[in-house]
mmCIF file of C-alpha atoms in Angstrom:
data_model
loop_
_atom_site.group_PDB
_atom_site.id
_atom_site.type_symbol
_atom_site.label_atom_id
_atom_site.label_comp_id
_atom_site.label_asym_id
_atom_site.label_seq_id
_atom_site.Cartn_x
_atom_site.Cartn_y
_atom_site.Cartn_z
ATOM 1 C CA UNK A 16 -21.906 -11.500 21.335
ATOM 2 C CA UNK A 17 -19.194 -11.241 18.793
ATOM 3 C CA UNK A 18 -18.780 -8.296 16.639
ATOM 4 C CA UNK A 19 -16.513 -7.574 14.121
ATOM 5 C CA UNK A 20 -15.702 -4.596 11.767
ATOM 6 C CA UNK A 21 -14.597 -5.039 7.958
ATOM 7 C CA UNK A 22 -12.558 -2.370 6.268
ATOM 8 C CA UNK A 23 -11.671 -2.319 2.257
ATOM 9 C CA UNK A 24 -12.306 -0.169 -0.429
ATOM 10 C CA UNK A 25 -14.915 0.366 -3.041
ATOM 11 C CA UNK A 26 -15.240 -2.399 -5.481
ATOM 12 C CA UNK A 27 -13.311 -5.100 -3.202
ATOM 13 C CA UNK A 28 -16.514 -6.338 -2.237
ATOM 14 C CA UNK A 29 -16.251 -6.089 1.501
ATOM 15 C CA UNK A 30 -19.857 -5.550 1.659
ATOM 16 C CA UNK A 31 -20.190 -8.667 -0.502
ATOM 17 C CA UNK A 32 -18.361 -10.746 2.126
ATOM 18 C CA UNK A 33 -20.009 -9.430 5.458
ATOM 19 C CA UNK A 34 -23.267 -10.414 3.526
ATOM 20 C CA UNK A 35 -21.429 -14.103 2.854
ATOM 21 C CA UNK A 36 -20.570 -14.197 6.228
ATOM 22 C CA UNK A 37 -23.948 -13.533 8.046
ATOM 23 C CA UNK A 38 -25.491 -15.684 5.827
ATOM 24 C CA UNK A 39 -22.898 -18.426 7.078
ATOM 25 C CA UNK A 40 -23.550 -17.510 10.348
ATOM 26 C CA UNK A 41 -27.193 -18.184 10.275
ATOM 27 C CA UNK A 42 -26.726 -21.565 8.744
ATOM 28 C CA UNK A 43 -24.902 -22.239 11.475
ATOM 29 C CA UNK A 44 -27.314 -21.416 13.909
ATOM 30 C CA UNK A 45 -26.498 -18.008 14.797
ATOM 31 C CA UNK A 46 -28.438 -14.688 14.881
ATOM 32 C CA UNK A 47 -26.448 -12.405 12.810
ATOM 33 C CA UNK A 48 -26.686 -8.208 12.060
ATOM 34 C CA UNK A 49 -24.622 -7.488 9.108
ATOM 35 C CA UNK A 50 -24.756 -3.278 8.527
ATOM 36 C CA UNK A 51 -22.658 -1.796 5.518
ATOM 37 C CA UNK A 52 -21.282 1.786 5.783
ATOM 38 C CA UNK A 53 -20.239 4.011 2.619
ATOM 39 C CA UNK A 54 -18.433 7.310 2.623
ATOM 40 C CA UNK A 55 -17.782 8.528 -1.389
ATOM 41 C CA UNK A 56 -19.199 5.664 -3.678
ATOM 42 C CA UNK A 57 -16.884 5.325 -5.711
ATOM 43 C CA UNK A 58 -14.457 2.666 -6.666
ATOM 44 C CA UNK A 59 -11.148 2.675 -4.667
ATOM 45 C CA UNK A 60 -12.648 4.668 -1.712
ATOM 46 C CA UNK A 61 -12.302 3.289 1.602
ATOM 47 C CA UNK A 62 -15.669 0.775 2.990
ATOM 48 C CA UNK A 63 -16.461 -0.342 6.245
ATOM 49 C CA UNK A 64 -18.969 -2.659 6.997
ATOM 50 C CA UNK A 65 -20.027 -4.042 10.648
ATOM 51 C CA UNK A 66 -20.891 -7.501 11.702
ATOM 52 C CA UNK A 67 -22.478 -8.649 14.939
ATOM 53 C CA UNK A 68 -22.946 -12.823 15.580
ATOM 54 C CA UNK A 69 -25.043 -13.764 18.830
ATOM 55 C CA UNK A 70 -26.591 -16.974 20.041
ATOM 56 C CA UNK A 71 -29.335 -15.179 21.167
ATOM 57 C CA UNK A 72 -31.865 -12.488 19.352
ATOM 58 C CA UNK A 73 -30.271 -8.797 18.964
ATOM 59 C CA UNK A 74 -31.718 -5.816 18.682
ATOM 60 C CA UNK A 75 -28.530 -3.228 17.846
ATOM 61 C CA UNK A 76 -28.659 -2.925 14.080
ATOM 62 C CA UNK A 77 -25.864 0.273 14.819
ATOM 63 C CA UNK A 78 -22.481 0.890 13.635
ATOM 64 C CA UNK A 79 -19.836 -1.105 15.827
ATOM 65 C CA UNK A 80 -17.584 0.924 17.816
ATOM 66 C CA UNK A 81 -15.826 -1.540 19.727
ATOM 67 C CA UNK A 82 -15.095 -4.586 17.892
ATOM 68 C CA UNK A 83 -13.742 -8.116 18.953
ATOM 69 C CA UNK A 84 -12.220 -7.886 15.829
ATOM 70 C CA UNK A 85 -11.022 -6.405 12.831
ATOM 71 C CA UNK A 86 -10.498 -7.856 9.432
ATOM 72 C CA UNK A 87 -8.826 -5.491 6.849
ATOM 73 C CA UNK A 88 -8.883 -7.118 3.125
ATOM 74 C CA UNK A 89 -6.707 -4.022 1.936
ATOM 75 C CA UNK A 90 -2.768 -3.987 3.064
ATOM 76 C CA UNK A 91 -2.818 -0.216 2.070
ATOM 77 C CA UNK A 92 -5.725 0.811 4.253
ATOM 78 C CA UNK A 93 -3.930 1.099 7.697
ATOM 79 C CA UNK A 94 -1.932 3.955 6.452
ATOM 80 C CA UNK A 95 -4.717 5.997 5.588
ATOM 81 C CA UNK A 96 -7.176 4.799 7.616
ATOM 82 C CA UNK A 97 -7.522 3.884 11.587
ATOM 83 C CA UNK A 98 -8.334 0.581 11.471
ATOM 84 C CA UNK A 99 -7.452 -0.346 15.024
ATOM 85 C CA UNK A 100 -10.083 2.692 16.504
ATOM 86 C CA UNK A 101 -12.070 1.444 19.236
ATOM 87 C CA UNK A 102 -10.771 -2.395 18.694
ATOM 88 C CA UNK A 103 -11.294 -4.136 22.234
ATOM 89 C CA UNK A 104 -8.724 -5.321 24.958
ATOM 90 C CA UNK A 105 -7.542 -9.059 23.640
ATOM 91 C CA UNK A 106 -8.890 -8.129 19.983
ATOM 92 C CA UNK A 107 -8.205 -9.520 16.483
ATOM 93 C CA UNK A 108 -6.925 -8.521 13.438
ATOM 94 C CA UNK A 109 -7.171 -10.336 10.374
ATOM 95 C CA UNK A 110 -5.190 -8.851 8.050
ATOM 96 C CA UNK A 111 -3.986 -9.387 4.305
ATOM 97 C CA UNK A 112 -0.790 -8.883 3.800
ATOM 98 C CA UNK A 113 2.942 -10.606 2.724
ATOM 99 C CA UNK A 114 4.638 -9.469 5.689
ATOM 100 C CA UNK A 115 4.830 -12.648 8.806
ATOM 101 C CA UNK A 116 2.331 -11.423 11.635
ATOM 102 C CA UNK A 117 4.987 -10.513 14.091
ATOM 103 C CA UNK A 118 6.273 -7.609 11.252
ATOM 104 C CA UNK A 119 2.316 -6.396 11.549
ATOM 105 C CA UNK A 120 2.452 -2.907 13.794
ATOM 106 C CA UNK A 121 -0.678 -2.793 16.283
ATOM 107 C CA UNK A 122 -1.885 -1.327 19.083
ATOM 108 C CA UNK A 123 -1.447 -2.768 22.293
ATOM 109 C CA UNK A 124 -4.958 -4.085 22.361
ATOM 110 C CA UNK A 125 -4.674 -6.535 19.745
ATOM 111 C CA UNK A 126 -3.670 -10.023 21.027
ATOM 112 C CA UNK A 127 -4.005 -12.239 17.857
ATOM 113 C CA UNK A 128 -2.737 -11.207 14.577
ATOM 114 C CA UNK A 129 -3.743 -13.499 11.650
ATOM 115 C CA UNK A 130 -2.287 -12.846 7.918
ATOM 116 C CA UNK A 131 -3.032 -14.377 4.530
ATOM 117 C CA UNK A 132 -1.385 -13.321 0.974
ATOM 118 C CA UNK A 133 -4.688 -12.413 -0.055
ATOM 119 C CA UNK A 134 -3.667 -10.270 -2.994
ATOM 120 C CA UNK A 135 -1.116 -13.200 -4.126
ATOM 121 C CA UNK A 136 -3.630 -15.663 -3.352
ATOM 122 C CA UNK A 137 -6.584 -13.783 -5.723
ATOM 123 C CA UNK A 138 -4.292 -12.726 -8.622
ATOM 124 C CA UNK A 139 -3.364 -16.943 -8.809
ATOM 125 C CA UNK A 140 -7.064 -17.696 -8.739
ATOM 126 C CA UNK A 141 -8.791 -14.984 -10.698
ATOM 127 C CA UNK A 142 -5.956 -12.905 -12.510
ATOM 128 C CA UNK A 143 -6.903 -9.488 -10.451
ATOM 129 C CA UNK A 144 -6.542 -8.537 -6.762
ATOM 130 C CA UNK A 145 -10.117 -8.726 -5.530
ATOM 131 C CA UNK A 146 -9.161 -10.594 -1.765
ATOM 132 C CA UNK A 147 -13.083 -10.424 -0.029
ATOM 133 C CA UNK A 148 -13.514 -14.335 -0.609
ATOM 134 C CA UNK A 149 -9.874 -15.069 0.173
ATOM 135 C CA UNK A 150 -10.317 -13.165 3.549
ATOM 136 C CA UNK A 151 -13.304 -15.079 4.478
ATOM 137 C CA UNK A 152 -11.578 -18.113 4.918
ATOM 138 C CA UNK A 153 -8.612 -16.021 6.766
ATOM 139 C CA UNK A 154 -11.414 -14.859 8.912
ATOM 140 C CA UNK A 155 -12.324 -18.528 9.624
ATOM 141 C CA UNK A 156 -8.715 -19.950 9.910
ATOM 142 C CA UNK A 157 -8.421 -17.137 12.485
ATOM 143 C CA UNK A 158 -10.980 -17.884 14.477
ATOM 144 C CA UNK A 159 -13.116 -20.493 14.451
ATOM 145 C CA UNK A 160 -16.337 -18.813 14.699
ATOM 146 C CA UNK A 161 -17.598 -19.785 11.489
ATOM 147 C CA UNK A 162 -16.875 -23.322 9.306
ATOM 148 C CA UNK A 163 -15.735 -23.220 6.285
ATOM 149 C CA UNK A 164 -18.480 -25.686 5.247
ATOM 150 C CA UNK A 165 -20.932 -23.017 6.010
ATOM 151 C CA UNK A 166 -19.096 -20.501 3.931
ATOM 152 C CA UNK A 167 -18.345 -22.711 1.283
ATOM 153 C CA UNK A 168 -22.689 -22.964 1.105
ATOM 154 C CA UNK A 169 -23.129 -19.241 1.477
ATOM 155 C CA UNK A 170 -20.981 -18.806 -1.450
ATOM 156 C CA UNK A 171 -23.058 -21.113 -3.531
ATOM 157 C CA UNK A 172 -26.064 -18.436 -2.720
ATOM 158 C CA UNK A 173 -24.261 -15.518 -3.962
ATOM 159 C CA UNK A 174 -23.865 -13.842 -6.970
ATOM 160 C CA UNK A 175 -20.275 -12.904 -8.430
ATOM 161 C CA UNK A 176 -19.198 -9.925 -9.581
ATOM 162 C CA UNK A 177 -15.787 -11.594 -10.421
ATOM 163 C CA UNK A 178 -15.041 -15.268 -11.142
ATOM 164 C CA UNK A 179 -17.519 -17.539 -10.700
ATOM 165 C CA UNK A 180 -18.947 -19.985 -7.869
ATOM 166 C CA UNK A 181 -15.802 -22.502 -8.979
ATOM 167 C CA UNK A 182 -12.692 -19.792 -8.579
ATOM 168 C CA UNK A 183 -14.531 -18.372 -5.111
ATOM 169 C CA UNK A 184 -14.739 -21.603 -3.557
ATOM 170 C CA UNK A 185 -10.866 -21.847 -4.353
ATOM 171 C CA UNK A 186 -9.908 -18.775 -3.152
ATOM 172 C CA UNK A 187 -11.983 -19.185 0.228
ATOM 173 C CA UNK A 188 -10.375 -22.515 0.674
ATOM 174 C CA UNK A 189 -6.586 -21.413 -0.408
ATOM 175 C CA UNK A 190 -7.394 -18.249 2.013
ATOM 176 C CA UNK A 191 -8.048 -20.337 5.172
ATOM 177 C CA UNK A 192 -5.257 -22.872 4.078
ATOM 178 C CA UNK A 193 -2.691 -20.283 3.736
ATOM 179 C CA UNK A 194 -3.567 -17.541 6.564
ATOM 180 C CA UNK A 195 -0.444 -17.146 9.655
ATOM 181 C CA UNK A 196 -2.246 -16.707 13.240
ATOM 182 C CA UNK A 197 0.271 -15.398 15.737
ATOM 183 C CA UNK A 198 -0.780 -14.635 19.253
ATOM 184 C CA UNK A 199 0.910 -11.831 20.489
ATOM 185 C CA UNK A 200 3.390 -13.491 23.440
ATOM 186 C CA UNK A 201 3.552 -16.587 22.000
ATOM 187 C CA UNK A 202 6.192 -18.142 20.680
ATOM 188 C CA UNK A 203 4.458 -20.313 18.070
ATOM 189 C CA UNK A 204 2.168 -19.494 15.072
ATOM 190 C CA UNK A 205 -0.828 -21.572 13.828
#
């Protein structure tokens, strides 16, 4: 089992992309649990929503507390927010940001760190900083759990808030094209 926490804030649409992403998932074969959690609804406030991807039938439809890995599509969250809490030995973060993975502060638990200009990469495709679509295909550059195929279909399912089925199929590929994995020890970056 693979499970995976998403943090953002309202009106990002992280909840928007963990539903994109299970739906991915299932194409794909997988059984999938996708659970959002909201403090203060409002716009701007921080969103967490939890992910769990099996090959076999689940029955947990909790809150994650230990995740394989965590995916933050908001470069101000970690200051104000513990992303890292409870994040597994040999863990994940997928993070957006400018900064090269190996200027990235974490916890001695995470192992691979994978970045993507997400913000730079959604204000050249839709004008505005909304990074949910652009970190899927981070998510799937990082680690291979999910094709971008699959994503690219669960995106043609959705409906769009902001930009249309054309500029979110852009930003999910430019996302995956453009994301920096770094393995923590290793010399080389993917």
């Amino acid at each position: 089992m693979f499970e995976m926490r998403l943090h953002g804030r309202g009106g990002q649409g992280t909840v928007l992309a963990a539903g994109i992403l299970a739906k991915a998932l299932v194409a794909e074969g997988k059984h999938v649990v996708a659970v959002p959690q909201f403090g203060f609804e409002r716009r701007g406030a921080p969103v967490a929503a939890y992910l769990r991807a099996s090959e076999t039938p689940m029955r947990a439809m909790t809150n994650i507390y230990t995740p394989d890995c965590v995916v933050c599509i908001d470069s101000s969250l970690p200051r104000v927010v513990d992303i890292f809490a409870g994040l597994r030995a040999g863990g994940m973060l997928v993070q957006a940001s400018r900064l090269a993975p190996q200027d990235i502060a974490v916890p001695p638990t995470v192992a691979t760190v994978a970045v993507c200009d997400a913000v730079g990469i959604a204000r050249e495709v839709f004008g505005r900083p909304i990074t949910n679509t652009v970190m899927l295909g981070a998510f799937a550059r990082a680690t291979g759990l999910v094709s971008l195929e699959a994503l690219d279909r669960a995106l043609e399912e959705t409906s769009f808030r902001d930009g249309g089925l054309v500029q979110n199929r852009r930003a999910l590929a430019l996302g995956h094209a453009r994301t920096v994995v770094h393995r923590i020890g290793q010399r080389e970056a993917a």
